[in-house]
Amino acid sequence: MSVLMQVTSENSRRGILLCLLAMLVFAGQDAIVKMLIQEMAVTQLLLVRYWAFAVFALIYAHYNGGLMKAVRSAHPRLQLLRSLLAIGEVALFNLSLRYLGLAEAHALLAVFPLLAIALAGPILGEHVGWQRRLAVGLGFAGTLIILRPGDAVFRPEALIALSAALAFAVYNLLTRRVSRGDGFTTSMLYMALVGCVVATAFGLPAWRAPTLQEWPLLGVIAATGITAHLLLIKALEYTPASLLQPFNYSLLVFATLFGVVVFGEFPDFGTLLGASVVILSGLYAMSIARSRTP
């Protein structure tokens, strides 16, 4: 028994480390996006990211059951909808980085788990008890602290990042719904291929020749996207998703550090306070969900 516990503990530590590395890579990717988005169209960035993601998804599906098996879905319409929400979320978040700092944008995106809880009732028919409602309310209060509506500090552009959080919340709920009939490979393949088609349709008309300085950065975006997904897949092989969830908030920490070091963006007290409230609310909601899991 002690040997089994030791192996399980070692696997958990490996999974957590890989998850943290994935969040670090994602944060670095967003920092590069913030550099490029000032002069480059969002759709052009999406085109590069989704073409790379599609190649990765096709290769992954080929070596994990085959393409014919992966494209068969029990929920094709829901897969299409969640895939459109996924690329919409990426587009909105990338656009928000044109106007917001990395810390502020990620602080607003971090509210998505709480939005998912609030929408779980009407979309999935799940019961949401008073404790989870309390967590949502606290998270909403933290969001208001970040946004500061009615204050001179309020920036309307922040609503772009909040819209991305809403799209990501619905995407996560639909992912839970389709997972009842479709496996991970099918869901990833749909997201990659649908996103690739949409990104191509909107990205090609907006395409301009990248400069010599932009080409390497675009290559890094493509490489980091694949690397981060591989790290997450490997992390889930070692550690259950429920255990990894709290460590996803490290993305906000890493993004803040990149903002300070690369762009000289020091988040103000309101952003830090609001982000702390949102994260604590999310962790509280996760602890409730875990305590109710048999």
mmCIF file of C-alpha atoms in Angstrom:
data_model
loop_
_atom_site.group_PDB
_atom_site.id
_atom_site.type_symbol
_atom_site.label_atom_id
_atom_site.label_comp_id
_atom_site.label_asym_id
_atom_site.label_seq_id
_atom_site.Cartn_x
_atom_site.Cartn_y
_atom_site.Cartn_z
ATOM 1 C CA MET A 1 0.000 0.000 0.000
ATOM 2 C CA SER A 2 2.803 2.430 0.888
ATOM 3 C CA VAL A 3 4.506 1.741 -2.461
ATOM 4 C CA LEU A 4 1.223 2.430 -4.292
ATOM 5 C CA MET A 5 0.729 5.690 -2.377
ATOM 6 C CA GLN A 6 4.300 6.714 -3.170
ATOM 7 C CA VAL A 7 3.814 6.034 -6.897
ATOM 8 C CA THR A 8 0.510 7.925 -6.861
ATOM 9 C CA SER A 9 2.135 10.844 -5.063
ATOM 10 C CA GLU A 10 5.019 10.915 -7.537
ATOM 11 C CA ASN A 11 2.578 10.846 -10.455
ATOM 12 C CA SER A 12 0.590 13.698 -8.935
ATOM 13 C CA ARG A 13 3.724 15.800 -8.530
ATOM 14 C CA ARG A 14 4.698 15.112 -12.136
ATOM 15 C CA GLY A 15 1.242 16.059 -13.365
ATOM 16 C CA ILE A 16 1.216 19.273 -11.347
ATOM 17 C CA LEU A 17 4.689 20.219 -12.586
ATOM 18 C CA LEU A 18 3.678 19.592 -16.198
ATOM 19 C CA CYS A 19 0.493 21.641 -15.691
ATOM 20 C CA LEU A 20 2.532 24.539 -14.272
ATOM 21 C CA LEU A 21 4.912 24.328 -17.230
ATOM 22 C CA ALA A 22 1.929 24.401 -19.613
ATOM 23 C CA MET A 23 0.578 27.531 -17.911
ATOM 24 C CA LEU A 24 4.025 29.146 -18.164
ATOM 25 C CA VAL A 25 4.154 28.379 -21.889
ATOM 26 C CA PHE A 26 0.629 29.744 -22.410
ATOM 27 C CA ALA A 27 1.576 32.938 -20.564
ATOM 28 C CA GLY A 28 4.661 33.340 -22.751
ATOM 29 C CA GLN A 29 2.536 32.783 -25.836
ATOM 30 C CA ASP A 30 0.144 35.536 -24.741
ATOM 31 C CA ALA A 31 3.071 37.884 -24.204
ATOM 32 C CA ILE A 32 4.149 37.318 -27.815
ATOM 33 C CA VAL A 33 0.567 37.766 -29.009
ATOM 34 C CA LYS A 34 0.486 41.098 -27.196
ATOM 35 C CA MET A 35 3.600 42.164 -29.119
ATOM 36 C CA LEU A 36 2.140 41.178 -32.494
ATOM 37 C CA ILE A 37 -1.458 42.256 -31.987
ATOM 38 C CA GLN A 38 -0.491 45.938 -31.948
ATOM 39 C CA GLU A 39 0.235 45.868 -35.706
ATOM 40 C CA MET A 40 -1.280 42.589 -36.913
ATOM 41 C CA ALA A 41 -4.907 41.595 -37.482
ATOM 42 C CA VAL A 42 -6.432 39.190 -34.970
ATOM 43 C CA THR A 43 -7.582 36.938 -37.800
ATOM 44 C CA GLN A 44 -4.036 36.592 -39.138
ATOM 45 C CA LEU A 45 -2.825 35.444 -35.726
ATOM 46 C CA LEU A 46 -5.704 32.981 -35.524
ATOM 47 C CA LEU A 47 -4.791 31.609 -38.945
ATOM 48 C CA VAL A 48 -1.248 30.775 -37.805
ATOM 49 C CA ARG A 49 -2.343 29.328 -34.450
ATOM 50 C CA TYR A 50 -5.124 27.150 -35.834
ATOM 51 C CA TRP A 51 -3.181 25.799 -38.782
ATOM 52 C CA ALA A 52 -0.509 24.629 -36.354
ATOM 53 C CA PHE A 53 -3.168 23.285 -33.978
ATOM 54 C CA ALA A 54 -4.910 21.419 -36.826
ATOM 55 C CA VAL A 55 -1.674 19.692 -37.874
ATOM 56 C CA PHE A 56 -1.059 18.669 -34.267
ATOM 57 C CA ALA A 57 -4.630 17.404 -33.798
ATOM 58 C CA LEU A 58 -4.531 15.345 -37.008
ATOM 59 C CA ILE A 59 -1.259 13.691 -36.010
ATOM 60 C CA TYR A 60 -2.507 13.049 -32.479
ATOM 61 C CA ALA A 61 -5.756 11.513 -33.751
ATOM 62 C CA HIS A 62 -3.876 9.340 -36.242
ATOM 63 C CA TYR A 63 -1.772 7.778 -33.484
ATOM 64 C CA ASN A 64 -4.642 7.516 -30.970
ATOM 65 C CA GLY A 65 -7.291 5.383 -32.637
ATOM 66 C CA GLY A 66 -7.212 6.772 -36.172
ATOM 67 C CA LEU A 67 -8.897 9.677 -37.950
ATOM 68 C CA MET A 68 -12.029 7.761 -38.971
ATOM 69 C CA LYS A 69 -12.774 6.911 -35.356
ATOM 70 C CA ALA A 70 -12.005 10.439 -34.139
ATOM 71 C CA VAL A 71 -14.346 12.219 -36.568
ATOM 72 C CA ARG A 72 -17.344 10.128 -35.494
ATOM 73 C CA SER A 73 -19.198 12.174 -32.892
ATOM 74 C CA ALA A 74 -22.333 11.454 -30.884
ATOM 75 C CA HIS A 75 -22.961 15.228 -30.719
ATOM 76 C CA PRO A 76 -21.797 16.787 -34.029
ATOM 77 C CA ARG A 77 -23.912 19.955 -33.683
ATOM 78 C CA LEU A 78 -22.718 20.605 -30.143
ATOM 79 C CA GLN A 79 -19.151 19.932 -31.270
ATOM 80 C CA LEU A 80 -19.567 22.538 -33.995
ATOM 81 C CA LEU A 81 -20.987 25.083 -31.531
ATOM 82 C CA ARG A 82 -18.284 24.537 -28.900
ATOM 83 C CA SER A 83 -15.596 24.790 -31.584
ATOM 84 C CA LEU A 84 -16.998 28.135 -32.757
ATOM 85 C CA LEU A 85 -17.086 29.339 -29.147
ATOM 86 C CA ALA A 86 -13.468 28.255 -28.711
ATOM 87 C CA ILE A 87 -12.143 30.272 -31.635
ATOM 88 C CA GLY A 88 -14.398 33.173 -30.655
ATOM 89 C CA GLU A 89 -12.919 33.162 -27.163
ATOM 90 C CA VAL A 90 -9.349 33.150 -28.517
ATOM 91 C CA ALA A 91 -10.167 35.990 -30.926
ATOM 92 C CA LEU A 92 -11.768 38.126 -28.205
ATOM 93 C CA PHE A 93 -8.968 37.511 -25.724
ATOM 94 C CA ASN A 94 -6.269 38.268 -28.296
ATOM 95 C CA LEU A 95 -8.079 41.479 -29.182
ATOM 96 C CA SER A 96 -8.274 42.462 -25.506
ATOM 97 C CA LEU A 97 -4.464 42.234 -25.300
ATOM 98 C CA ARG A 98 -4.269 45.128 -27.752
ATOM 99 C CA TYR A 99 -5.806 47.397 -25.122
ATOM 100 C CA LEU A 100 -5.211 45.775 -21.727
ATOM 101 C CA GLY A 101 -2.217 44.619 -19.760
ATOM 102 C CA LEU A 102 -1.545 40.907 -19.420
ATOM 103 C CA ALA A 103 -2.477 40.881 -15.729
ATOM 104 C CA GLU A 104 -5.764 42.753 -16.227
ATOM 105 C CA ALA A 105 -6.829 40.623 -19.196
ATOM 106 C CA HIS A 106 -6.045 37.350 -17.413
ATOM 107 C CA ALA A 107 -7.680 38.524 -14.198
ATOM 108 C CA LEU A 108 -10.935 39.022 -16.097
ATOM 109 C CA LEU A 109 -10.571 35.733 -17.966
ATOM 110 C CA ALA A 110 -10.087 33.951 -14.619
ATOM 111 C CA VAL A 111 -13.775 34.506 -13.819
ATOM 112 C CA PHE A 112 -14.845 31.904 -16.394
ATOM 113 C CA PRO A 113 -15.140 28.944 -13.945
ATOM 114 C CA LEU A 114 -17.580 30.973 -11.862
ATOM 115 C CA LEU A 115 -19.558 31.966 -14.944
ATOM 116 C CA ALA A 116 -19.697 28.270 -15.842
ATOM 117 C CA ILE A 117 -21.183 27.507 -12.419
ATOM 118 C CA ALA A 118 -23.790 30.235 -12.853
ATOM 119 C CA LEU A 119 -24.764 28.888 -16.298
ATOM 120 C CA ALA A 120 -24.629 25.193 -15.369
ATOM 121 C CA GLY A 121 -28.285 25.263 -14.293
ATOM 122 C CA PRO A 122 -29.894 26.693 -17.453
ATOM 123 C CA ILE A 123 -27.515 24.944 -19.892
ATOM 124 C CA LEU A 124 -26.908 21.538 -18.278
ATOM 125 C CA GLY A 125 -29.787 21.414 -15.833
ATOM 126 C CA GLU A 126 -27.423 21.014 -12.885
ATOM 127 C CA HIS A 127 -28.423 21.961 -9.360
ATOM 128 C CA VAL A 128 -26.402 24.899 -8.034
ATOM 129 C CA GLY A 129 -26.536 25.088 -4.228
ATOM 130 C CA TRP A 130 -26.215 28.160 -2.058
ATOM 131 C CA GLN A 131 -22.486 27.622 -1.459
ATOM 132 C CA ARG A 132 -21.692 27.670 -5.162
ATOM 133 C CA ARG A 133 -24.003 30.653 -5.622
ATOM 134 C CA LEU A 134 -22.024 32.394 -2.888
ATOM 135 C CA ALA A 135 -18.796 31.635 -4.748
ATOM 136 C CA VAL A 136 -20.267 33.098 -7.936
ATOM 137 C CA GLY A 137 -21.394 36.209 -6.082
ATOM 138 C CA LEU A 138 -17.959 36.727 -4.558
ATOM 139 C CA GLY A 139 -16.341 36.219 -7.950
ATOM 140 C CA PHE A 140 -18.688 38.781 -9.466
ATOM 141 C CA ALA A 141 -17.690 41.227 -6.704
ATOM 142 C CA GLY A 142 -14.039 40.619 -7.566
ATOM 143 C CA THR A 143 -14.783 41.306 -11.228
ATOM 144 C CA LEU A 144 -16.427 44.612 -10.328
ATOM 145 C CA ILE A 145 -13.336 45.554 -8.327
ATOM 146 C CA ILE A 146 -11.228 44.960 -11.450
ATOM 147 C CA LEU A 147 -13.634 46.744 -13.809
ATOM 148 C CA ARG A 148 -14.546 49.605 -11.441
ATOM 149 C CA PRO A 149 -17.657 50.702 -13.375
ATOM 150 C CA GLY A 150 -18.474 54.341 -12.876
ATOM 151 C CA ASP A 151 -14.875 55.083 -11.928
ATOM 152 C CA ALA A 152 -12.508 57.130 -14.048
ATOM 153 C CA VAL A 153 -10.225 54.088 -14.139
ATOM 154 C CA PHE A 154 -12.886 51.984 -15.924
ATOM 155 C CA ARG A 155 -11.897 50.975 -19.436
ATOM 156 C CA PRO A 156 -14.674 49.825 -21.782
ATOM 157 C CA GLU A 157 -12.127 47.613 -23.554
ATOM 158 C CA ALA A 158 -12.102 45.419 -20.445
ATOM 159 C CA LEU A 159 -15.519 44.149 -21.510
ATOM 160 C CA ILE A 160 -13.795 42.408 -24.446
ATOM 161 C CA ALA A 161 -11.857 40.193 -22.026
ATOM 162 C CA LEU A 162 -15.015 39.629 -19.983
ATOM 163 C CA SER A 163 -16.831 38.548 -23.168
ATOM 164 C CA ALA A 164 -13.987 36.091 -23.801
ATOM 165 C CA ALA A 165 -14.524 34.694 -20.288
ATOM 166 C CA LEU A 166 -18.234 34.247 -20.989
ATOM 167 C CA ALA A 167 -17.549 32.439 -24.273
ATOM 168 C CA PHE A 168 -14.976 30.227 -22.541
ATOM 169 C CA ALA A 169 -17.443 29.395 -19.768
ATOM 170 C CA VAL A 170 -20.104 28.230 -22.232
ATOM 171 C CA TYR A 171 -17.430 26.345 -24.175
ATOM 172 C CA ASN A 172 -16.442 24.461 -21.017
ATOM 173 C CA LEU A 173 -20.060 23.566 -20.253
ATOM 174 C CA LEU A 174 -20.574 22.229 -23.773
ATOM 175 C CA THR A 175 -17.303 20.306 -23.463
ATOM 176 C CA ARG A 176 -18.688 18.594 -20.371
ATOM 177 C CA ARG A 177 -21.883 17.840 -22.272
ATOM 178 C CA VAL A 178 -20.217 16.291 -25.333
ATOM 179 C CA SER A 179 -17.767 14.321 -23.167
ATOM 180 C CA ARG A 180 -20.680 12.055 -22.221
ATOM 181 C CA GLY A 181 -20.530 10.581 -25.714
ATOM 182 C CA ASP A 182 -17.272 11.732 -27.289
ATOM 183 C CA GLY A 183 -13.680 11.158 -26.225
ATOM 184 C CA PHE A 184 -10.897 13.694 -25.803
ATOM 185 C CA THR A 185 -9.437 13.048 -29.266
ATOM 186 C CA THR A 186 -12.769 13.656 -31.019
ATOM 187 C CA SER A 187 -13.378 16.901 -29.147
ATOM 188 C CA MET A 188 -9.882 18.185 -29.859
ATOM 189 C CA LEU A 189 -10.066 17.245 -33.546
ATOM 190 C CA TYR A 190 -13.389 19.042 -34.027
ATOM 191 C CA MET A 191 -12.087 22.137 -32.268
ATOM 192 C CA ALA A 192 -8.926 22.169 -34.385
ATOM 193 C CA LEU A 193 -10.563 21.534 -37.768
ATOM 194 C CA VAL A 194 -13.575 23.823 -37.313
ATOM 195 C CA GLY A 195 -11.309 26.530 -35.955
ATOM 196 C CA CYS A 196 -8.930 26.060 -38.868
ATOM 197 C CA VAL A 197 -11.737 26.505 -41.419
ATOM 198 C CA VAL A 198 -13.040 29.652 -39.708
ATOM 199 C CA ALA A 199 -9.552 31.081 -39.212
ATOM 200 C CA THR A 200 -8.713 30.460 -42.867
ATOM 201 C CA ALA A 201 -11.942 32.068 -44.100
ATOM 202 C CA PHE A 202 -11.324 35.253 -42.114
ATOM 203 C CA GLY A 203 -7.541 35.185 -41.952
ATOM 204 C CA LEU A 204 -6.609 34.937 -45.627
ATOM 205 C CA PRO A 205 -8.388 38.186 -46.664
ATOM 206 C CA ALA A 206 -6.625 40.016 -43.826
ATOM 207 C CA TRP A 207 -3.222 38.453 -44.473
ATOM 208 C CA ARG A 208 -0.233 40.708 -44.968
ATOM 209 C CA ALA A 209 3.359 39.648 -45.364
ATOM 210 C CA PRO A 210 4.963 39.517 -41.902
ATOM 211 C CA THR A 211 8.177 41.421 -41.365
ATOM 212 C CA LEU A 212 11.508 39.724 -40.682
ATOM 213 C CA GLN A 213 10.969 40.410 -36.977
ATOM 214 C CA GLU A 214 7.397 39.023 -36.993
ATOM 215 C CA TRP A 215 8.079 35.685 -38.704
ATOM 216 C CA PRO A 216 10.092 34.198 -35.801
ATOM 217 C CA LEU A 217 7.441 35.350 -33.316
ATOM 218 C CA LEU A 218 4.697 33.705 -35.384
ATOM 219 C CA GLY A 219 6.753 30.524 -35.413
ATOM 220 C CA VAL A 220 7.090 30.661 -31.633
ATOM 221 C CA ILE A 221 3.317 31.098 -31.275
ATOM 222 C CA ALA A 222 2.719 27.979 -33.353
ATOM 223 C CA ALA A 223 5.342 25.988 -31.438
ATOM 224 C CA THR A 224 4.236 27.109 -27.972
ATOM 225 C CA GLY A 225 0.606 26.263 -28.703
ATOM 226 C CA ILE A 226 1.527 22.678 -29.582
ATOM 227 C CA THR A 227 3.974 22.418 -26.673
ATOM 228 C CA ALA A 228 1.446 23.627 -24.117
ATOM 229 C CA HIS A 229 -1.217 21.190 -25.335
ATOM 230 C CA LEU A 230 1.265 18.300 -25.169
ATOM 231 C CA LEU A 231 2.210 19.265 -21.621
ATOM 232 C CA LEU A 232 -1.447 19.359 -20.566
ATOM 233 C CA ILE A 233 -2.181 15.999 -22.187
ATOM 234 C CA LYS A 234 0.796 14.472 -20.406
ATOM 235 C CA ALA A 235 -0.210 16.110 -17.116
ATOM 236 C CA LEU A 236 -3.656 14.516 -17.352
ATOM 237 C CA GLU A 237 -2.016 11.114 -17.832
ATOM 238 C CA TYR A 238 -0.396 11.451 -14.415
ATOM 239 C CA THR A 239 -2.973 13.455 -12.455
ATOM 240 C CA PRO A 240 -6.790 13.737 -12.463
ATOM 241 C CA ALA A 241 -8.202 16.949 -13.920
ATOM 242 C CA SER A 242 -9.939 17.782 -10.621
ATOM 243 C CA LEU A 243 -6.571 17.884 -8.846
ATOM 244 C CA LEU A 244 -4.994 20.024 -11.565
ATOM 245 C CA GLN A 245 -7.773 22.628 -11.688
ATOM 246 C CA PRO A 246 -6.443 24.930 -8.936
ATOM 247 C CA PHE A 247 -3.047 25.065 -10.606
ATOM 248 C CA ASN A 248 -4.603 26.523 -13.752
ATOM 249 C CA TYR A 249 -4.764 29.814 -11.851
ATOM 250 C CA SER A 250 -0.969 29.938 -12.032
ATOM 251 C CA LEU A 251 -1.520 31.245 -15.573
ATOM 252 C CA LEU A 252 -2.573 34.582 -14.059
ATOM 253 C CA VAL A 253 0.588 34.682 -11.932
ATOM 254 C CA PHE A 254 2.867 33.887 -14.874
ATOM 255 C CA ALA A 255 1.052 36.377 -17.128
ATOM 256 C CA THR A 256 1.484 39.088 -14.493
ATOM 257 C CA LEU A 257 5.213 38.340 -14.281
ATOM 258 C CA PHE A 258 5.571 38.508 -18.079
ATOM 259 C CA GLY A 259 3.682 41.796 -18.031
ATOM 260 C CA VAL A 260 6.062 43.269 -15.474
ATOM 261 C CA VAL A 261 9.298 41.954 -16.994
ATOM 262 C CA VAL A 262 8.537 42.328 -20.723
ATOM 263 C CA PHE A 263 6.174 45.304 -20.878
ATOM 264 C CA GLY A 264 6.788 47.105 -17.590
ATOM 265 C CA GLU A 265 3.115 46.675 -16.671
ATOM 266 C CA PHE A 266 2.636 46.888 -12.921
ATOM 267 C CA PRO A 267 -0.981 45.983 -12.054
ATOM 268 C CA ASP A 268 -2.619 48.466 -9.719
ATOM 269 C CA PHE A 269 -4.065 47.612 -6.324
ATOM 270 C CA GLY A 270 -7.623 47.267 -7.644
ATOM 271 C CA THR A 271 -6.595 44.690 -10.246
ATOM 272 C CA LEU A 272 -4.588 42.686 -7.716
ATOM 273 C CA LEU A 273 -7.367 42.805 -5.119
ATOM 274 C CA GLY A 274 -10.068 41.864 -7.621
ATOM 275 C CA ALA A 275 -7.972 39.049 -9.075
ATOM 276 C CA SER A 276 -7.352 37.678 -5.566
ATOM 277 C CA VAL A 277 -11.081 37.670 -4.826
ATOM 278 C CA VAL A 278 -11.849 35.912 -8.138
ATOM 279 C CA ILE A 279 -9.182 33.248 -7.556
ATOM 280 C CA LEU A 280 -10.240 32.585 -3.955
ATOM 281 C CA SER A 281 -13.870 32.324 -5.085
ATOM 282 C CA GLY A 282 -12.896 29.835 -7.769
ATOM 283 C CA LEU A 283 -10.862 27.754 -5.333
ATOM 284 C CA TYR A 284 -13.779 27.784 -2.876
ATOM 285 C CA ALA A 285 -16.138 26.562 -5.608
ATOM 286 C CA MET A 286 -13.679 23.797 -6.549
ATOM 287 C CA SER A 287 -13.375 22.661 -2.930
ATOM 288 C CA ILE A 288 -17.173 22.406 -2.687
ATOM 289 C CA ALA A 289 -17.373 20.360 -5.868
ATOM 290 C CA ARG A 290 -14.573 18.051 -4.704
ATOM 291 C CA SER A 291 -16.181 17.493 -1.282
ATOM 292 C CA ARG A 292 -19.368 16.328 -2.974
ATOM 293 C CA THR A 293 -17.593 13.898 -5.290
ATOM 294 C CA PRO A 294 -17.961 10.341 -3.948
#
